[in-house]
Each structure stands twice: as C-alpha cells, then as structure tokens.
C-alpha cells in the first residue's frame, strides 16, 4: 500500500490520509473508509472523490433518529478543521462507491483521487479487503 494510506508524514498541503480501505462485496455498490487529518493551520474541505474504477463516489453522513439509522449524501463535501481527524468508518460516515468497472475483488488496490477546496488533488491507492 502506498504511503498515503500508511500513516506517512502529512503532504505539503497539510492533509494526512490514513486507514483507507474498501470493503469487497458482490453488490455493485461498495463502502469505503478512510481517516483525514488536517495538519495545516486553516480549514480545508474534501469536495469530491473520483476514480477511474467507479462510475461515481459519494460521501455519506450517518445519523440515528428514533432508533432508525439514516444516511444522506454530502454533495458539498466535508470540512477538515485544523488539527482534527475526520473519519469515514464502518457504522458511521462512509464512502459509497457505485458502478465498479470491472468488478472489484478482495486483495487488489484501486486508485482514488481526493479533490480538496484548497489543497491540490491527491491520488492514493486503496486496498480492497474481504467482507466480514
């Protein structure tokens, strides 16, 4: 796995990406996870994530209301406050990856390009892990 996913020092733009992975599934819709830490002194915003392997990728927010879990897309992205971690994790906020081309298999890696409001785009290689 590339250093972008392994806890390497922050990029020159100040955003560190760790714990990035995708859960394998026979479904055409997959879930992805990662942690972003903004080491810069000003907030930034993760605006979008793209990949040549997926038709589209959405960031989703999870909330629990009246015992019901709800998801909603975050089309404006996610704010990255200075000095804080923003996690996309199982059972919480996450990525939804649609229309894999070709199907994604456990054990492979796929490229994701993170597009920020301030920082330049950054491409990482993300491991696909088995479900479960």
CSV table of N, CA and C in Angstrom, one decimal:
chain,number,residue,atom,x,y,z
A,1,UNK,N,0.8,-1.2,0.0
A,1,UNK,CA,0.0,0.0,0.0
A,1,UNK,C,0.9,1.2,0.0
A,2,UNK,N,0.5,2.3,-0.7
A,2,UNK,CA,1.3,3.5,-0.7
A,2,UNK,C,1.3,4.2,0.6
A,3,UNK,N,2.3,5.1,0.7
A,3,UNK,CA,2.5,5.8,2.0
A,3,UNK,C,1.3,6.7,2.3
A,4,UNK,N,0.5,7.1,1.3
A,4,UNK,CA,-0.7,7.9,1.6
A,4,UNK,C,-1.7,7.2,2.5
A,5,UNK,N,-1.6,5.9,2.5
A,5,UNK,CA,-2.6,5.1,3.4
A,5,UNK,C,-1.9,4.6,4.6
A,6,UNK,N,-0.6,4.7,4.8
A,6,UNK,CA,0.0,4.0,5.9
A,6,UNK,C,0.4,4.9,7.0
A,7,UNK,N,0.0,6.1,7.1
A,7,UNK,CA,0.3,7.0,8.2
A,7,UNK,C,1.6,7.7,7.9
A,8,UNK,N,1.9,8.0,6.7
A,8,UNK,CA,3.1,8.7,6.4
A,8,UNK,C,3.0,10.2,6.8
A,9,UNK,N,4.1,10.9,6.8
A,9,UNK,CA,4.0,12.3,7.2
A,9,UNK,C,3.0,13.1,6.3
A,10,UNK,N,2.5,14.2,6.8
A,10,UNK,CA,1.5,14.9,6.0
A,10,UNK,C,2.0,15.4,4.7
A,11,UNK,N,1.1,15.5,3.7
A,11,UNK,CA,1.5,16.1,2.4
A,11,UNK,C,1.9,17.6,2.6
A,12,UNK,N,2.4,18.1,1.6
A,12,UNK,CA,2.8,19.6,1.6
A,12,UNK,C,1.6,20.4,1.8
A,13,UNK,N,0.4,19.9,1.5
A,13,UNK,CA,-0.8,20.7,1.7
A,13,UNK,C,-1.4,20.5,3.1
A,14,UNK,N,-0.8,19.6,3.9
A,14,UNK,CA,-1.2,19.5,5.3
A,14,UNK,C,-2.3,18.5,5.6
A,15,UNK,N,-2.8,17.7,4.6
A,15,UNK,CA,-3.8,16.7,4.9
A,15,UNK,C,-3.1,15.3,4.8
A,16,UNK,N,-3.3,14.6,5.9
A,16,UNK,CA,-2.8,13.3,6.0
A,16,UNK,C,-3.9,12.3,5.8
A,17,UNK,N,-3.7,11.2,5.0
A,17,UNK,CA,-4.7,10.2,4.7
A,17,UNK,C,-4.2,8.9,5.3
A,18,UNK,N,-5.0,8.3,6.2
A,18,UNK,CA,-4.6,7.0,6.8
A,18,UNK,C,-5.8,6.1,6.8
A,19,UNK,N,-5.5,4.8,7.0
A,19,UNK,CA,-6.6,3.8,7.2
A,19,UNK,C,-7.6,3.8,6.0
A,20,UNK,N,-7.1,3.9,4.8
A,20,UNK,CA,-8.0,3.9,3.7
A,20,UNK,C,-8.2,2.5,3.2
A,21,UNK,N,-9.5,2.1,3.1
A,21,UNK,CA,-9.8,0.7,2.5
A,21,UNK,C,-11.2,0.7,2.0
A,22,UNK,N,-11.5,-0.3,1.2
A,22,UNK,CA,-12.8,-0.6,0.6
A,22,UNK,C,-13.2,-2.0,1.0
A,23,UNK,N,-14.4,-2.1,1.3
A,23,UNK,CA,-15.0,-3.5,1.7
A,23,UNK,C,-15.5,-4.2,0.4
A,24,UNK,N,-14.9,-5.3,0.1
A,24,UNK,CA,-15.3,-6.1,-1.0
A,24,UNK,C,-16.8,-6.6,-0.8
A,25,UNK,N,-17.5,-6.7,-1.9
A,25,UNK,CA,-18.9,-7.2,-1.8
A,25,UNK,C,-19.3,-7.6,-3.2
A,26,UNK,N,-20.3,-8.6,-3.3
A,26,UNK,CA,-20.8,-8.9,-4.6
A,26,UNK,C,-21.8,-7.9,-5.1
A,27,UNK,N,-22.2,-6.9,-4.2
A,27,UNK,CA,-23.1,-5.9,-4.6
A,27,UNK,C,-22.4,-4.9,-5.6
A,28,UNK,N,-23.1,-4.2,-6.5
A,28,UNK,CA,-22.5,-3.2,-7.3
A,28,UNK,C,-22.2,-1.9,-6.6
A,29,UNK,N,-22.6,-1.8,-5.3
A,29,UNK,CA,-22.3,-0.6,-4.5
A,29,UNK,C,-21.4,-1.1,-3.4
A,30,UNK,N,-20.3,-0.4,-3.2
A,30,UNK,CA,-19.3,-0.8,-2.2
A,30,UNK,C,-19.2,0.3,-1.2
A,31,UNK,N,-18.7,0.0,0.0
A,31,UNK,CA,-18.4,1.0,1.0
A,31,UNK,C,-16.9,1.2,1.2
A,32,UNK,N,-16.5,2.5,1.4
A,32,UNK,CA,-15.1,2.8,1.6
A,32,UNK,C,-14.9,3.6,2.8
A,33,UNK,N,-13.7,3.5,3.4
A,33,UNK,CA,-13.4,4.2,4.6
A,33,UNK,C,-12.0,4.8,4.6
A,34,UNK,N,-11.8,5.8,5.4
A,34,UNK,CA,-10.5,6.5,5.5
A,34,UNK,C,-10.5,7.5,6.6
A,35,UNK,N,-9.4,7.9,7.0
A,35,UNK,CA,-9.3,9.0,8.0
A,35,UNK,C,-8.4,10.1,7.4
A,36,UNK,N,-8.9,11.3,7.6
A,36,UNK,CA,-8.2,12.5,7.1
A,36,UNK,C,-7.8,13.4,8.3
A,37,UNK,N,-6.6,13.8,8.4
A,37,UNK,CA,-6.2,14.8,9.4
A,37,UNK,C,-5.6,16.0,8.8
A,38,UNK,N,-6.2,17.1,9.1
A,38,UNK,CA,-5.7,18.4,8.5
A,38,UNK,C,-4.6,19.0,9.4
A,39,UNK,N,-3.4,18.9,9.0
A,39,UNK,CA,-2.3,19.4,9.8
A,39,UNK,C,-2.0,20.9,9.5
A,40,UNK,N,-2.7,21.5,8.5
A,40,UNK,CA,-2.5,22.9,8.2
A,40,UNK,C,-3.1,23.8,9.3
A,41,UNK,N,-2.9,25.1,9.1
A,41,UNK,CA,-3.4,26.0,10.2
A,41,UNK,C,-4.8,26.6,9.8
A,42,UNK,N,-5.3,26.2,8.6
A,42,UNK,CA,-6.6,26.7,8.2
A,42,UNK,C,-7.4,25.5,7.7
A,43,UNK,N,-8.8,25.6,7.9
A,43,UNK,CA,-9.6,24.5,7.4
A,43,UNK,C,-9.5,24.3,5.9
A,44,UNK,N,-9.8,23.1,5.5
A,44,UNK,CA,-9.9,22.8,4.1
A,44,UNK,C,-11.3,22.0,4.0
A,45,UNK,N,-11.6,21.6,2.8
A,45,UNK,CA,-12.8,20.9,2.6
A,45,UNK,C,-12.5,19.8,1.5
A,46,UNK,N,-12.9,18.5,1.9
A,46,UNK,CA,-12.8,17.5,0.9
A,46,UNK,C,-14.1,17.6,0.0
A,47,UNK,N,-13.9,18.0,-1.2
A,47,UNK,CA,-15.1,18.3,-2.1
A,47,UNK,C,-15.6,17.1,-2.8
A,48,UNK,N,-14.7,16.2,-3.2
A,48,UNK,CA,-15.1,15.1,-4.0
A,48,UNK,C,-14.1,14.0,-4.0
A,49,UNK,N,-14.5,12.8,-4.4
A,49,UNK,CA,-13.5,11.7,-4.6
A,49,UNK,C,-13.9,11.0,-5.9
A,50,UNK,N,-12.9,10.8,-6.7
A,50,UNK,CA,-13.2,10.2,-8.0
A,50,UNK,C,-12.2,9.0,-8.2
A,51,UNK,N,-12.6,8.1,-9.2
A,51,UNK,CA,-11.7,7.0,-9.5
A,51,UNK,C,-12.1,6.5,-10.9
A,52,UNK,N,-11.1,6.1,-11.7
A,52,UNK,CA,-11.4,5.5,-13.0
A,52,UNK,C,-12.1,4.2,-12.8
A,53,UNK,N,-12.1,3.6,-11.6
A,53,UNK,CA,-12.7,2.3,-11.4
A,53,UNK,C,-14.2,2.3,-11.0
A,54,UNK,N,-14.7,3.5,-10.7
A,54,UNK,CA,-16.1,3.7,-10.3
A,54,UNK,C,-16.8,4.7,-11.1
A,55,UNK,N,-18.1,4.5,-11.3
A,55,UNK,CA,-18.9,5.5,-12.0
A,55,UNK,C,-19.1,6.8,-11.2
A,56,UNK,N,-19.3,6.6,-9.9
A,56,UNK,CA,-19.4,7.8,-9.0
A,56,UNK,C,-19.1,7.3,-7.6
A,57,UNK,N,-18.6,8.3,-6.8
A,57,UNK,CA,-18.3,8.1,-5.4
A,57,UNK,C,-19.0,9.2,-4.6
A,58,UNK,N,-19.7,8.8,-3.6
A,58,UNK,CA,-20.4,9.8,-2.7
A,58,UNK,C,-19.9,9.7,-1.3
A,59,UNK,N,-19.9,10.8,-0.6
A,59,UNK,CA,-19.6,10.8,0.8
A,59,UNK,C,-21.0,10.8,1.5
A,60,UNK,N,-21.2,9.9,2.5
A,60,UNK,CA,-22.5,9.8,3.2
A,60,UNK,C,-22.3,10.1,4.7
A,61,UNK,N,-23.3,10.8,5.2
A,61,UNK,CA,-23.3,11.0,6.7
A,61,UNK,C,-24.4,10.1,7.3
A,62,UNK,N,-24.0,9.5,8.4
A,62,UNK,CA,-25.0,8.6,9.1
A,62,UNK,C,-25.5,9.3,10.3
A,63,UNK,N,-26.8,9.2,10.6
A,63,UNK,CA,-27.4,9.7,11.8
A,63,UNK,C,-28.3,8.7,12.3
A,64,UNK,N,-28.6,8.7,13.6
A,64,UNK,CA,-29.5,7.8,14.3
A,64,UNK,C,-30.6,8.7,14.9
A,65,UNK,N,-31.9,8.5,14.4
A,65,UNK,CA,-33.0,9.3,14.8
A,65,UNK,C,-34.1,8.3,15.2
A,66,UNK,N,-34.6,8.3,16.4
A,66,UNK,CA,-35.7,7.5,16.9
A,66,UNK,C,-35.4,6.0,16.7
A,67,UNK,N,-34.2,5.6,16.9
A,67,UNK,CA,-33.8,4.2,16.7
A,67,UNK,C,-33.6,3.8,15.3
A,68,UNK,N,-33.7,4.7,14.3
A,68,UNK,CA,-33.5,4.4,12.9
A,68,UNK,C,-32.3,5.0,12.4
A,69,UNK,N,-31.4,4.2,11.7
A,69,UNK,CA,-30.2,4.8,11.1
A,69,UNK,C,-30.6,5.4,9.7
A,70,UNK,N,-30.1,6.6,9.5
A,70,UNK,CA,-30.4,7.3,8.3
A,70,UNK,C,-29.1,7.7,7.6
A,71,UNK,N,-29.1,7.7,6.3
A,71,UNK,CA,-27.9,8.1,5.5
A,71,UNK,C,-28.3,9.2,4.6
A,72,UNK,N,-27.4,10.2,4.4
A,72,UNK,CA,-27.7,11.2,3.4
A,72,UNK,C,-26.4,11.6,2.8
A,73,UNK,N,-26.4,11.8,1.5
A,73,UNK,CA,-25.3,12.2,0.7
A,73,UNK,C,-24.8,13.6,1.1
A,74,UNK,N,-23.5,13.8,1.0
A,74,UNK,CA,-22.9,15.1,1.4
A,74,UNK,C,-22.3,15.7,0.1
A,75,UNK,N,-23.2,16.3,-0.8
A,75,UNK,CA,-22.7,16.7,-2.1
A,75,UNK,C,-21.8,17.9,-2.0
A,76,UNK,N,-21.8,18.6,-0.9
A,76,UNK,CA,-20.8,19.8,-0.7
A,76,UNK,C,-19.5,19.3,-0.1
A,77,UNK,N,-19.4,18.1,0.3
A,77,UNK,CA,-18.2,17.5,0.8
A,77,UNK,C,-18.2,17.7,2.3
A,78,UNK,N,-16.9,17.6,2.9
A,78,UNK,CA,-16.7,17.5,4.3
A,78,UNK,C,-15.7,18.5,4.7
A,79,UNK,N,-15.9,19.3,5.8
A,79,UNK,CA,-15.0,20.3,6.3
A,79,UNK,C,-13.9,19.5,7.0
A,80,UNK,N,-12.6,19.9,6.8
A,80,UNK,CA,-11.5,19.4,7.6
A,80,UNK,C,-10.9,20.5,8.4
A,81,UNK,N,-11.3,20.5,9.7
A,81,UNK,CA,-10.8,21.6,10.6
A,81,UNK,C,-9.3,21.3,11.0
A,82,UNK,N,-8.6,22.4,11.2
A,82,UNK,CA,-7.2,22.3,11.5
A,82,UNK,C,-7.0,21.5,12.8
A,83,UNK,N,-6.0,20.5,12.7
A,83,UNK,CA,-5.7,19.7,13.9
A,83,UNK,C,-6.6,18.7,14.3
A,84,UNK,N,-7.6,18.4,13.5
A,84,UNK,CA,-8.7,17.4,13.8
A,84,UNK,C,-8.7,16.3,12.8
A,85,UNK,N,-9.1,15.1,13.3
A,85,UNK,CA,-9.3,14.0,12.4
A,85,UNK,C,-10.8,13.9,11.9
A,86,UNK,N,-11.0,13.6,10.7
A,86,UNK,CA,-12.3,13.3,10.2
A,86,UNK,C,-12.3,11.9,9.7
A,87,UNK,N,-13.1,11.0,10.3
A,87,UNK,CA,-13.1,9.6,10.0
A,87,UNK,C,-14.4,9.2,9.2
A,88,UNK,N,-14.1,8.3,8.2
A,88,UNK,CA,-15.1,7.6,7.5
A,88,UNK,C,-14.9,6.2,7.9
A,89,UNK,N,-15.9,5.6,8.7
A,89,UNK,CA,-15.6,4.3,9.3
A,89,UNK,C,-16.9,3.5,9.2
A,90,UNK,N,-16.8,2.1,9.3
A,90,UNK,CA,-18.0,1.3,9.3
A,90,UNK,C,-19.0,1.7,10.4
A,91,UNK,N,-20.2,1.7,10.1
A,91,UNK,CA,-21.3,2.1,11.0
A,91,UNK,C,-21.4,3.6,11.2
A,92,UNK,N,-20.6,4.4,10.5
A,92,UNK,CA,-20.6,5.9,10.7
A,92,UNK,C,-20.5,6.5,9.3
A,93,UNK,N,-20.1,7.7,9.2
A,93,UNK,CA,-19.9,8.3,7.9
A,93,UNK,C,-19.0,7.5,7.1
A,94,UNK,N,-19.3,7.4,5.8
A,94,UNK,CA,-18.5,6.5,4.9
A,94,UNK,C,-18.6,6.9,3.5
A,95,UNK,N,-17.9,6.3,2.6
A,95,UNK,CA,-18.0,6.5,1.2
A,95,UNK,C,-18.8,5.4,0.5
A,96,UNK,N,-19.6,5.8,-0.5
A,96,UNK,CA,-20.4,4.8,-1.3
A,96,UNK,C,-19.8,4.9,-2.7
A,97,UNK,N,-19.3,3.7,-3.2
A,97,UNK,CA,-18.7,3.6,-4.5
A,97,UNK,C,-19.6,2.9,-5.4
A,98,UNK,N,-20.0,3.5,-6.5
A,98,UNK,CA,-21.0,2.9,-7.4
A,98,UNK,C,-20.4,2.5,-8.7
A,99,UNK,N,-21.0,1.5,-9.3
A,99,UNK,CA,-20.7,1.1,-10.7
A,99,UNK,C,-19.2,0.8,-10.9
A,100,UNK,N,-18.7,-0.2,-10.2
A,100,UNK,CA,-17.3,-0.6,-10.4
A,100,UNK,C,-17.1,-1.1,-11.8
A,101,UNK,N,-16.0,-0.7,-12.4
A,101,UNK,CA,-15.6,-1.1,-13.8
A,101,UNK,C,-14.2,-1.6,-13.8
A,102,UNK,N,-13.8,-2.8,-13.9
A,102,UNK,CA,-14.6,-4.0,-13.7
A,102,UNK,C,-14.9,-4.2,-12.2
A,103,UNK,N,-15.6,-5.4,-11.9
A,103,UNK,CA,-15.9,-5.7,-10.5
A,103,UNK,C,-14.6,-5.7,-9.7
A,104,UNK,N,-14.7,-5.2,-8.5
A,104,UNK,CA,-13.6,-5.1,-7.5
A,104,UNK,C,-13.5,-6.3,-6.7
A,105,UNK,N,-12.3,-6.8,-6.5
A,105,UNK,CA,-12.0,-8.1,-5.8
A,105,UNK,C,-11.1,-7.8,-4.6
A,106,UNK,N,-11.4,-8.6,-3.5
A,106,UNK,CA,-10.5,-8.5,-2.3
A,106,UNK,C,-9.1,-8.8,-2.7
A,107,UNK,N,-8.2,-8.1,-2.2
A,107,UNK,CA,-6.8,-8.3,-2.4
A,107,UNK,C,-6.2,-7.3,-3.4
A,108,UNK,N,-7.0,-6.7,-4.2
A,108,UNK,CA,-6.5,-5.7,-5.2
A,108,UNK,C,-6.4,-4.3,-4.6
A,109,UNK,N,-5.8,-3.4,-5.3
A,109,UNK,CA,-5.9,-2.0,-4.9
A,109,UNK,C,-6.5,-1.2,-6.0
A,110,UNK,N,-7.1,-0.1,-5.6
A,110,UNK,CA,-7.7,0.8,-6.6
A,110,UNK,C,-7.3,2.2,-6.3
A,111,UNK,N,-7.2,3.1,-7.4
A,111,UNK,CA,-6.9,4.5,-7.1
A,111,UNK,C,-8.1,5.3,-6.8
A,112,UNK,N,-8.0,6.2,-5.8
A,112,UNK,CA,-9.0,7.2,-5.5
A,112,UNK,C,-8.3,8.5,-5.6
A,113,UNK,N,-8.9,9.5,-6.2
A,113,UNK,CA,-8.4,10.9,-6.2
A,113,UNK,C,-9.2,11.7,-5.3
A,114,UNK,N,-8.6,12.3,-4.3
A,114,UNK,CA,-9.3,13.2,-3.4
A,114,UNK,C,-9.1,14.6,-3.9
A,115,UNK,N,-10.2,15.3,-4.0
A,115,UNK,CA,-10.3,16.7,-4.5
A,115,UNK,C,-10.7,17.6,-3.4
A,116,UNK,N,-9.8,18.5,-3.0
A,116,UNK,CA,-10.0,19.5,-1.9
A,116,UNK,C,-10.3,20.9,-2.4
A,117,UNK,N,-10.8,21.7,-1.6
A,117,UNK,CA,-11.1,23.1,-1.9
A,117,UNK,C,-9.8,23.9,-2.0
A,118,UNK,N,-8.9,23.6,-1.1
A,118,UNK,CA,-7.6,24.4,-1.1
A,118,UNK,C,-6.4,23.6,-1.6
A,119,UNK,N,-6.2,22.4,-1.1
A,119,UNK,CA,-5.1,21.6,-1.4
A,119,UNK,C,-5.2,21.0,-2.8
A,120,UNK,N,-4.1,20.7,-3.5
A,120,UNK,CA,-4.2,20.1,-4.8
A,120,UNK,C,-4.8,18.7,-4.7
A,121,UNK,N,-5.3,18.2,-5.8
A,121,UNK,CA,-5.9,16.8,-5.8
A,121,UNK,C,-4.8,15.8,-5.4
A,122,UNK,N,-5.2,14.8,-4.8
A,122,UNK,CA,-4.2,13.8,-4.3
A,122,UNK,C,-4.8,12.4,-4.6
A,123,UNK,N,-4.0,11.6,-5.3
A,123,UNK,CA,-4.4,10.2,-5.7
A,123,UNK,C,-3.7,9.2,-4.7
A,124,UNK,N,-4.5,8.3,-4.1
A,124,UNK,CA,-4.0,7.3,-3.2
A,124,UNK,C,-4.4,5.9,-3.8
A,125,UNK,N,-3.7,4.9,-3.4
A,125,UNK,CA,-4.0,3.5,-3.8
A,125,UNK,C,-4.7,2.9,-2.5
A,126,UNK,N,-5.8,2.3,-2.7
A,126,UNK,CA,-6.6,1.9,-1.6
A,126,UNK,C,-6.8,0.3,-1.7
A,127,UNK,N,-6.5,-0.4,-0.6
A,127,UNK,CA,-6.7,-1.8,-0.6
A,127,UNK,C,-8.2,-2.2,-0.5
A,128,UNK,N,-8.5,-3.3,-1.2
A,128,UNK,CA,-9.8,-3.9,-1.1
A,128,UNK,C,-9.7,-5.1,-0.2
A,129,UNK,N,-10.5,-5.0,1.0
A,129,UNK,CA,-10.4,-6.1,2.0
A,129,UNK,C,-11.7,-6.9,1.8
A,130,UNK,N,-11.5,-8.2,2.3
A,130,UNK,CA,-12.7,-9.1,2.2
A,130,UNK,C,-13.8,-8.6,3.2
A,131,UNK,N,-15.1,-8.9,2.8
A,131,UNK,CA,-16.2,-8.5,3.7
A,131,UNK,C,-16.1,-9.4,5.0
A,132,UNK,N,-16.6,-8.8,6.1
A,132,UNK,CA,-16.6,-9.5,7.3
A,132,UNK,C,-15.7,-9.1,8.4
